[in-house]
């Protein structure tokens, strides 16, 4: 499995804009590109200072087809699901060693990978929804679509249905984070996965070789 590498590319951008004008364009004091921890914090602080703010966030599917919601790498395919799965592994070790501490544990206890993944995914989705509620409460517009700069004050936004609109702003903050890359090794993409896909595997990966040593894995 290939761990995350931070790269300076706009892998996450931009949903619709609730305050679009009849011409299909909107103007903001600040547009934050990227809905991870940094982008969300920046947008909410700016809104608290009275600025009109939009957060643009979009996830291009991984080579395996994985996508996720608002919140960035840490929440969706990083720290949060990793810690939950790590805790599951620690519980397994504790159960295995508990008999040495006097616990009478049946010997046929098995782990259900599907249940683990389902509960991890459910928890992450609750966080996604919570972030959207927070933006709404702060009067920050959330925009889910792919954006590119037309000029210094304009981005063109394309959503998953290929609808286009222009958004203008006095200032932009780029907080897009990064995505893992497959190394240029024969068979890497055919036989390996990245950290974008590990948390939604349909079956346990078994013995795994990890290429890379980021905090996610």
PDB file of N, CA and C in Angstrom, residues 69-140:
ATOM      1  N   UNK A  69     -16.516  13.103   1.930  1.00  0.00           N
ATOM      2  CA  UNK A  69     -17.207  14.355   2.149  1.00  0.00           C
ATOM      3  C   UNK A  69     -16.328  15.457   2.691  1.00  0.00           C
ATOM      4  N   UNK A  70     -16.968  16.504   3.167  1.00  0.00           N
ATOM      5  CA  UNK A  70     -16.296  17.694   3.664  1.00  0.00           C
ATOM      6  C   UNK A  70     -15.479  17.380   4.916  1.00  0.00           C
ATOM      7  N   UNK A  71     -14.304  17.969   5.025  1.00  0.00           N
ATOM      8  CA  UNK A  71     -13.486  17.783   6.222  1.00  0.00           C
ATOM      9  C   UNK A  71     -12.022  17.529   5.941  1.00  0.00           C
ATOM     10  N   UNK A  72     -11.695  17.191   4.691  1.00  0.00           N
ATOM     11  CA  UNK A  72     -10.295  17.020   4.335  1.00  0.00           C
ATOM     12  C   UNK A  72      -9.735  15.651   4.644  1.00  0.00           C
ATOM     13  N   UNK A  73      -8.422  15.544   4.483  1.00  0.00           N
ATOM     14  CA  UNK A  73      -7.712  14.272   4.621  1.00  0.00           C
ATOM     15  C   UNK A  73      -7.845  13.682   6.014  1.00  0.00           C
ATOM     16  N   UNK A  74      -7.577  14.484   7.029  1.00  0.00           N
ATOM     17  CA  UNK A  74      -7.525  13.966   8.398  1.00  0.00           C
ATOM     18  C   UNK A  74      -8.835  13.297   8.790  1.00  0.00           C
ATOM     19  N   UNK A  75      -9.928  13.949   8.498  1.00  0.00           N
ATOM     20  CA  UNK A  75     -11.245  13.439   8.906  1.00  0.00           C
ATOM     21  C   UNK A  75     -11.654  12.217   8.102  1.00  0.00           C
ATOM     22  N   UNK A  76     -11.408  12.226   6.801  1.00  0.00           N
ATOM     23  CA  UNK A  76     -11.973  11.228   5.908  1.00  0.00           C
ATOM     24  C   UNK A  76     -11.073  10.037   5.616  1.00  0.00           C
ATOM     25  N   UNK A  77      -9.821  10.285   5.318  1.00  0.00           N
ATOM     26  CA  UNK A  77      -8.912   9.198   4.931  1.00  0.00           C
ATOM     27  C   UNK A  77      -7.572   9.336   5.637  1.00  0.00           C
ATOM     28  N   UNK A  78      -7.594   9.842   6.857  1.00  0.00           N
ATOM     29  CA  UNK A  78      -6.360  10.066   7.583  1.00  0.00           C
ATOM     30  C   UNK A  78      -6.494   9.762   9.049  1.00  0.00           C
ATOM     31  N   UNK A  79      -6.238  10.772   9.857  1.00  0.00           N
ATOM     32  CA  UNK A  79      -6.100  10.582  11.301  1.00  0.00           C
ATOM     33  C   UNK A  79      -7.291   9.902  11.953  1.00  0.00           C
ATOM     34  N   UNK A  80      -8.496  10.366  11.634  1.00  0.00           N
ATOM     35  CA  UNK A  80      -9.673   9.864  12.346  1.00  0.00           C
ATOM     36  C   UNK A  80      -9.935   8.383  12.064  1.00  0.00           C
ATOM     37  N   UNK A  81     -10.113   7.968  10.804  1.00  0.00           N
ATOM     38  CA  UNK A  81     -10.326   6.530  10.577  1.00  0.00           C
ATOM     39  C   UNK A  81      -9.128   5.688  10.984  1.00  0.00           C
ATOM     40  N   UNK A  82      -7.913   6.246  10.838  1.00  0.00           N
ATOM     41  CA  UNK A  82      -6.730   5.489  11.258  1.00  0.00           C
ATOM     42  C   UNK A  82      -6.764   5.198  12.748  1.00  0.00           C
ATOM     43  N   UNK A  83      -7.100   6.208  13.553  1.00  0.00           N
ATOM     44  CA  UNK A  83      -7.126   6.020  15.000  1.00  0.00           C
ATOM     45  C   UNK A  83      -8.203   5.018  15.406  1.00  0.00           C
ATOM     46  N   UNK A  84      -9.355   5.055  14.719  1.00  0.00           N
ATOM     47  CA  UNK A  84     -10.413   4.100  15.034  1.00  0.00           C
ATOM     48  C   UNK A  84      -9.987   2.672  14.713  1.00  0.00           C
ATOM     49  N   UNK A  85      -9.349   2.489  13.568  1.00  0.00           N
ATOM     50  CA  UNK A  85      -8.887   1.144  13.205  1.00  0.00           C
ATOM     51  C   UNK A  85      -7.736   0.699  14.095  1.00  0.00           C
ATOM     52  N   UNK A  86      -6.886   1.643  14.470  1.00  0.00           N
ATOM     53  CA  UNK A  86      -5.803   1.312  15.388  1.00  0.00           C
ATOM     54  C   UNK A  86      -6.359   0.865  16.735  1.00  0.00           C
ATOM     55  N   UNK A  87      -7.400   1.564  17.201  1.00  0.00           N
ATOM     56  CA  UNK A  87      -8.034   1.175  18.465  1.00  0.00           C
ATOM     57  C   UNK A  87      -8.634  -0.224  18.363  1.00  0.00           C
ATOM     58  N   UNK A  88      -9.235  -0.536  17.214  1.00  0.00           N
ATOM     59  CA  UNK A  88      -9.789  -1.875  17.020  1.00  0.00           C
ATOM     60  C   UNK A  88      -8.702  -2.933  17.128  1.00  0.00           C
ATOM     61  N   UNK A  89      -7.523  -2.638  16.551  1.00  0.00           N
ATOM     62  CA  UNK A  89      -6.409  -3.581  16.631  1.00  0.00           C
ATOM     63  C   UNK A  89      -5.919  -3.740  18.070  1.00  0.00           C
ATOM     64  N   UNK A  90      -5.851  -2.640  18.805  1.00  0.00           N
ATOM     65  CA  UNK A  90      -5.414  -2.705  20.202  1.00  0.00           C
ATOM     66  C   UNK A  90      -6.379  -3.528  21.038  1.00  0.00           C
ATOM     67  N   UNK A  91      -7.687  -3.364  20.787  1.00  0.00           N
ATOM     68  CA  UNK A  91      -8.680  -4.157  21.516  1.00  0.00           C
ATOM     69  C   UNK A  91      -8.480  -5.634  21.227  1.00  0.00           C
ATOM     70  N   UNK A  92      -8.194  -5.968  19.974  1.00  0.00           N
ATOM     71  CA  UNK A  92      -7.941  -7.364  19.621  1.00  0.00           C
ATOM     72  C   UNK A  92      -6.768  -7.943  20.385  1.00  0.00           C
ATOM     73  N   UNK A  93      -5.686  -7.168  20.478  1.00  0.00           N
ATOM     74  CA  UNK A  93      -4.512  -7.636  21.231  1.00  0.00           C
ATOM     75  C   UNK A  93      -4.839  -7.793  22.708  1.00  0.00           C
ATOM     76  N   UNK A  94      -5.634  -6.870  23.241  1.00  0.00           N
ATOM     77  CA  UNK A  94      -5.997  -6.953  24.658  1.00  0.00           C
ATOM     78  C   UNK A  94      -6.842  -8.199  24.932  1.00  0.00           C
ATOM     79  N   UNK A  95      -7.761  -8.497  24.023  1.00  0.00           N
ATOM     80  CA  UNK A  95      -8.580  -9.697  24.195  1.00  0.00           C
ATOM     81  C   UNK A  95      -7.701 -10.932  24.166  1.00  0.00           C
ATOM     82  N   UNK A  96      -6.761 -10.954  23.250  1.00  0.00           N
ATOM     83  CA  UNK A  96      -5.889 -12.119  23.096  1.00  0.00           C
ATOM     84  C   UNK A  96      -5.034 -12.340  24.349  1.00  0.00           C
ATOM     85  N   UNK A  97      -4.620 -11.252  24.993  1.00  0.00           N
ATOM     86  CA  UNK A  97      -3.733 -11.362  26.150  1.00  0.00           C
ATOM     87  C   UNK A  97      -4.469 -11.318  27.483  1.00  0.00           C
ATOM     88  N   UNK A  98      -5.794 -11.156  27.449  1.00  0.00           N
ATOM     89  CA  UNK A  98      -6.538 -10.954  28.690  1.00  0.00           C
ATOM     90  C   UNK A  98      -6.539 -12.170  29.605  1.00  0.00           C
ATOM     91  N   UNK A  99      -6.414 -13.364  29.035  1.00  0.00           N
ATOM     92  CA  UNK A  99      -6.429 -14.570  29.872  1.00  0.00           C
ATOM     93  C   UNK A  99      -5.271 -14.585  30.861  1.00  0.00           C
ATOM     94  N   UNK A 100      -4.156 -13.926  30.495  1.00  0.00           N
ATOM     95  CA  UNK A 100      -3.009 -13.859  31.399  1.00  0.00           C
ATOM     96  C   UNK A 100      -3.306 -12.994  32.615  1.00  0.00           C
ATOM     97  N   UNK A 101      -4.359 -12.181  32.505  1.00  0.00           N
ATOM     98  CA  UNK A 101      -4.741 -11.297  33.602  1.00  0.00           C
ATOM     99  C   UNK A 101      -5.994 -11.785  34.303  1.00  0.00           C
ATOM    100  N   UNK A 102      -6.343 -13.050  34.046  1.00  0.00           N
ATOM    101  CA  UNK A 102      -7.438 -13.660  34.785  1.00  0.00           C
ATOM    102  C   UNK A 102      -8.787 -13.638  34.116  1.00  0.00           C
ATOM    103  N   UNK A 103      -8.885 -13.091  32.905  1.00  0.00           N
ATOM    104  CA  UNK A 103     -10.161 -13.058  32.215  1.00  0.00           C
ATOM    105  C   UNK A 103     -10.422 -14.374  31.501  1.00  0.00           C
ATOM    106  N   UNK A 104     -11.633 -14.890  31.664  1.00  0.00           N
ATOM    107  CA  UNK A 104     -12.017 -16.105  30.958  1.00  0.00           C
ATOM    108  C   UNK A 104     -12.683 -15.730  29.635  1.00  0.00           C
ATOM    109  N   UNK A 105     -11.888 -15.756  28.579  1.00  0.00           N
ATOM    110  CA  UNK A 105     -12.343 -15.319  27.260  1.00  0.00           C
ATOM    111  C   UNK A 105     -12.472 -16.541  26.358  1.00  0.00           C
ATOM    112  N   UNK A 106     -13.616 -16.712  25.672  1.00  0.00           N
ATOM    113  CA  UNK A 106     -13.751 -17.839  24.735  1.00  0.00           C
ATOM    114  C   UNK A 106     -12.662 -17.802  23.679  1.00  0.00           C
ATOM    115  N   UNK A 107     -12.263 -18.967  23.245  1.00  0.00           N
ATOM    116  CA  UNK A 107     -11.152 -19.037  22.304  1.00  0.00           C
ATOM    117  C   UNK A 107     -11.520 -18.826  20.851  1.00  0.00           C
ATOM    118  N   UNK A 108     -12.801 -18.697  20.553  1.00  0.00           N
ATOM    119  CA  UNK A 108     -13.212 -18.613  19.156  1.00  0.00           C
ATOM    120  C   UNK A 108     -13.713 -17.218  18.766  1.00  0.00           C
ATOM    121  N   UNK A 109     -13.246 -16.190  19.455  1.00  0.00           N
ATOM    122  CA  UNK A 109     -13.658 -14.827  19.136  1.00  0.00           C
ATOM    123  C   UNK A 109     -13.076 -14.424  17.785  1.00  0.00           C
ATOM    124  N   UNK A 110     -13.926 -13.899  16.911  1.00  0.00           N
ATOM    125  CA  UNK A 110     -13.490 -13.490  15.579  1.00  0.00           C
ATOM    126  C   UNK A 110     -13.823 -12.022  15.345  1.00  0.00           C
ATOM    127  N   UNK A 111     -13.086 -11.426  14.437  1.00  0.00           N
ATOM    128  CA  UNK A 111     -13.301 -10.027  14.098  1.00  0.00           C
ATOM    129  C   UNK A 111     -14.088  -9.917  12.799  1.00  0.00           C
ATOM    130  N   UNK A 112     -15.039  -8.973  12.757  1.00  0.00           N
ATOM    131  CA  UNK A 112     -15.851  -8.743  11.568  1.00  0.00           C
ATOM    132  C   UNK A 112     -15.391  -7.441  10.904  1.00  0.00           C
ATOM    133  N   UNK A 113     -14.649  -7.549   9.826  1.00  0.00           N
ATOM    134  CA  UNK A 113     -14.100  -6.400   9.117  1.00  0.00           C
ATOM    135  C   UNK A 113     -15.214  -5.486   8.593  1.00  0.00           C
ATOM    136  N   UNK A 114     -16.286  -6.073   8.090  1.00  0.00           N
ATOM    137  CA  UNK A 114     -17.384  -5.285   7.532  1.00  0.00           C
ATOM    138  C   UNK A 114     -18.020  -4.384   8.585  1.00  0.00           C
ATOM    139  N   UNK A 115     -18.202  -4.923   9.780  1.00  0.00           N
ATOM    140  CA  UNK A 115     -18.766  -4.130  10.865  1.00  0.00           C
ATOM    141  C   UNK A 115     -17.850  -2.977  11.232  1.00  0.00           C
ATOM    142  N   UNK A 116     -16.554  -3.256  11.310  1.00  0.00           N
ATOM    143  CA  UNK A 116     -15.590  -2.201  11.623  1.00  0.00           C
ATOM    144  C   UNK A 116     -15.667  -1.075  10.598  1.00  0.00           C
ATOM    145  N   UNK A 117     -15.577  -1.420   9.312  1.00  0.00           N
ATOM    146  CA  UNK A 117     -15.587  -0.405   8.263  1.00  0.00           C
ATOM    147  C   UNK A 117     -16.895   0.371   8.243  1.00  0.00           C
ATOM    148  N   UNK A 118     -17.999  -0.321   8.466  1.00  0.00           N
ATOM    149  CA  UNK A 118     -19.300   0.335   8.461  1.00  0.00           C
ATOM    150  C   UNK A 118     -19.396   1.363   9.575  1.00  0.00           C
ATOM    151  N   UNK A 119     -18.921   1.005  10.768  1.00  0.00           N
ATOM    152  CA  UNK A 119     -19.000   1.923  11.898  1.00  0.00           C
ATOM    153  C   UNK A 119     -18.022   3.077  11.764  1.00  0.00           C
ATOM    154  N   UNK A 120     -16.844   2.808  11.217  1.00  0.00           N
ATOM    155  CA  UNK A 120     -15.874   3.878  10.973  1.00  0.00           C
ATOM    156  C   UNK A 120     -16.446   4.864   9.951  1.00  0.00           C
ATOM    157  N   UNK A 121     -17.011   4.335   8.868  1.00  0.00           N
ATOM    158  CA  UNK A 121     -17.588   5.187   7.830  1.00  0.00           C
ATOM    159  C   UNK A 121     -18.751   6.018   8.385  1.00  0.00           C
ATOM    160  N   UNK A 122     -19.589   5.388   9.205  1.00  0.00           N
ATOM    161  CA  UNK A 122     -20.707   6.101   9.797  1.00  0.00           C
ATOM    162  C   UNK A 122     -20.259   7.252  10.679  1.00  0.00           C
ATOM    163  N   UNK A 123     -19.207   7.020  11.452  1.00  0.00           N
ATOM    164  CA  UNK A 123     -18.687   8.084  12.319  1.00  0.00           C
ATOM    165  C   UNK A 123     -18.122   9.231  11.495  1.00  0.00           C
ATOM    166  N   UNK A 124     -17.357   8.893  10.447  1.00  0.00           N
ATOM    167  CA  UNK A 124     -16.777   9.924   9.588  1.00  0.00           C
ATOM    168  C   UNK A 124     -17.874  10.746   8.916  1.00  0.00           C
ATOM    169  N   UNK A 125     -18.924  10.090   8.449  1.00  0.00           N
ATOM    170  CA  UNK A 125     -20.017  10.813   7.797  1.00  0.00           C
ATOM    171  C   UNK A 125     -20.735  11.747   8.763  1.00  0.00           C
ATOM    172  N   UNK A 126     -20.794  11.359  10.024  1.00  0.00           N
ATOM    173  CA  UNK A 126     -21.403  12.260  11.011  1.00  0.00           C
ATOM    174  C   UNK A 126     -20.555  13.521  11.169  1.00  0.00           C
ATOM    175  N   UNK A 127     -19.244  13.386  11.050  1.00  0.00           N
ATOM    176  CA  UNK A 127     -18.361  14.554  11.099  1.00  0.00           C
ATOM    177  C   UNK A 127     -18.545  15.416   9.860  1.00  0.00           C
ATOM    178  N   UNK A 128     -18.660  14.770   8.676  1.00  0.00           N
ATOM    179  CA  UNK A 128     -18.911  15.520   7.441  1.00  0.00           C
ATOM    180  C   UNK A 128     -20.139  16.401   7.588  1.00  0.00           C
ATOM    181  N   UNK A 129     -21.217  15.818   8.090  1.00  0.00           N
ATOM    182  CA  UNK A 129     -22.459  16.563   8.259  1.00  0.00           C
ATOM    183  C   UNK A 129     -22.278  17.684   9.280  1.00  0.00           C
ATOM    184  N   UNK A 130     -21.554  17.401  10.346  1.00  0.00           N
ATOM    185  CA  UNK A 130     -21.311  18.414  11.374  1.00  0.00           C
ATOM    186  C   UNK A 130     -20.586  19.628  10.823  1.00  0.00           C
ATOM    187  N   UNK A 131     -19.613  19.397   9.935  1.00  0.00           N
ATOM    188  CA  UNK A 131     -18.888  20.525   9.335  1.00  0.00           C
ATOM    189  C   UNK A 131     -19.809  21.360   8.451  1.00  0.00           C
ATOM    190  N   UNK A 132     -20.692  20.704   7.720  1.00  0.00           N
ATOM    191  CA  UNK A 132     -21.629  21.452   6.873  1.00  0.00           C
ATOM    192  C   UNK A 132     -22.568  22.299   7.725  1.00  0.00           C
ATOM    193  N   UNK A 133     -23.017  21.744   8.850  1.00  0.00           N
ATOM    194  CA  UNK A 133     -23.881  22.494   9.763  1.00  0.00           C
ATOM    195  C   UNK A 133     -23.139  23.701  10.330  1.00  0.00           C
ATOM    196  N   UNK A 134     -21.874  23.503  10.691  1.00  0.00           N
ATOM    197  CA  UNK A 134     -21.083  24.607  11.234  1.00  0.00           C
ATOM    198  C   UNK A 134     -20.943  25.741  10.225  1.00  0.00           C
ATOM    199  N   UNK A 135     -20.677  25.398   8.956  1.00  0.00           N
ATOM    200  CA  UNK A 135     -20.562  26.430   7.933  1.00  0.00           C
ATOM    201  C   UNK A 135     -21.881  27.177   7.760  1.00  0.00           C
ATOM    202  N   UNK A 136     -22.967  26.429   7.753  1.00  0.00           N
ATOM    203  CA  UNK A 136     -24.294  27.052   7.624  1.00  0.00           C
ATOM    204  C   UNK A 136     -24.552  28.000   8.781  1.00  0.00           C
ATOM    205  N   UNK A 137     -24.219  27.561   9.994  1.00  0.00           N
ATOM    206  CA  UNK A 137     -24.449  28.388  11.169  1.00  0.00           C
ATOM    207  C   UNK A 137     -23.604  29.658  11.150  1.00  0.00           C
ATOM    208  N   UNK A 138     -22.450  29.607  10.500  1.00  0.00           N
ATOM    209  CA  UNK A 138     -21.566  30.766  10.400  1.00  0.00           C
ATOM    210  C   UNK A 138     -21.836  31.597   9.149  1.00  0.00           C
ATOM    211  N   UNK A 139     -22.867  31.209   8.378  1.00  0.00           N
ATOM    212  CA  UNK A 139     -23.226  31.902   7.124  1.00  0.00           C
ATOM    213  C   UNK A 139     -22.109  31.820   6.091  1.00  0.00           C
ATOM    214  N   UNK A 140     -21.417  30.700   6.076  1.00  0.00           N
ATOM    215  CA  UNK A 140     -20.393  30.437   5.068  1.00  0.00           C
ATOM    216  C   UNK A 140     -21.002  29.533   4.001  1.00  0.00           C
TER     217      UNK A 140
END
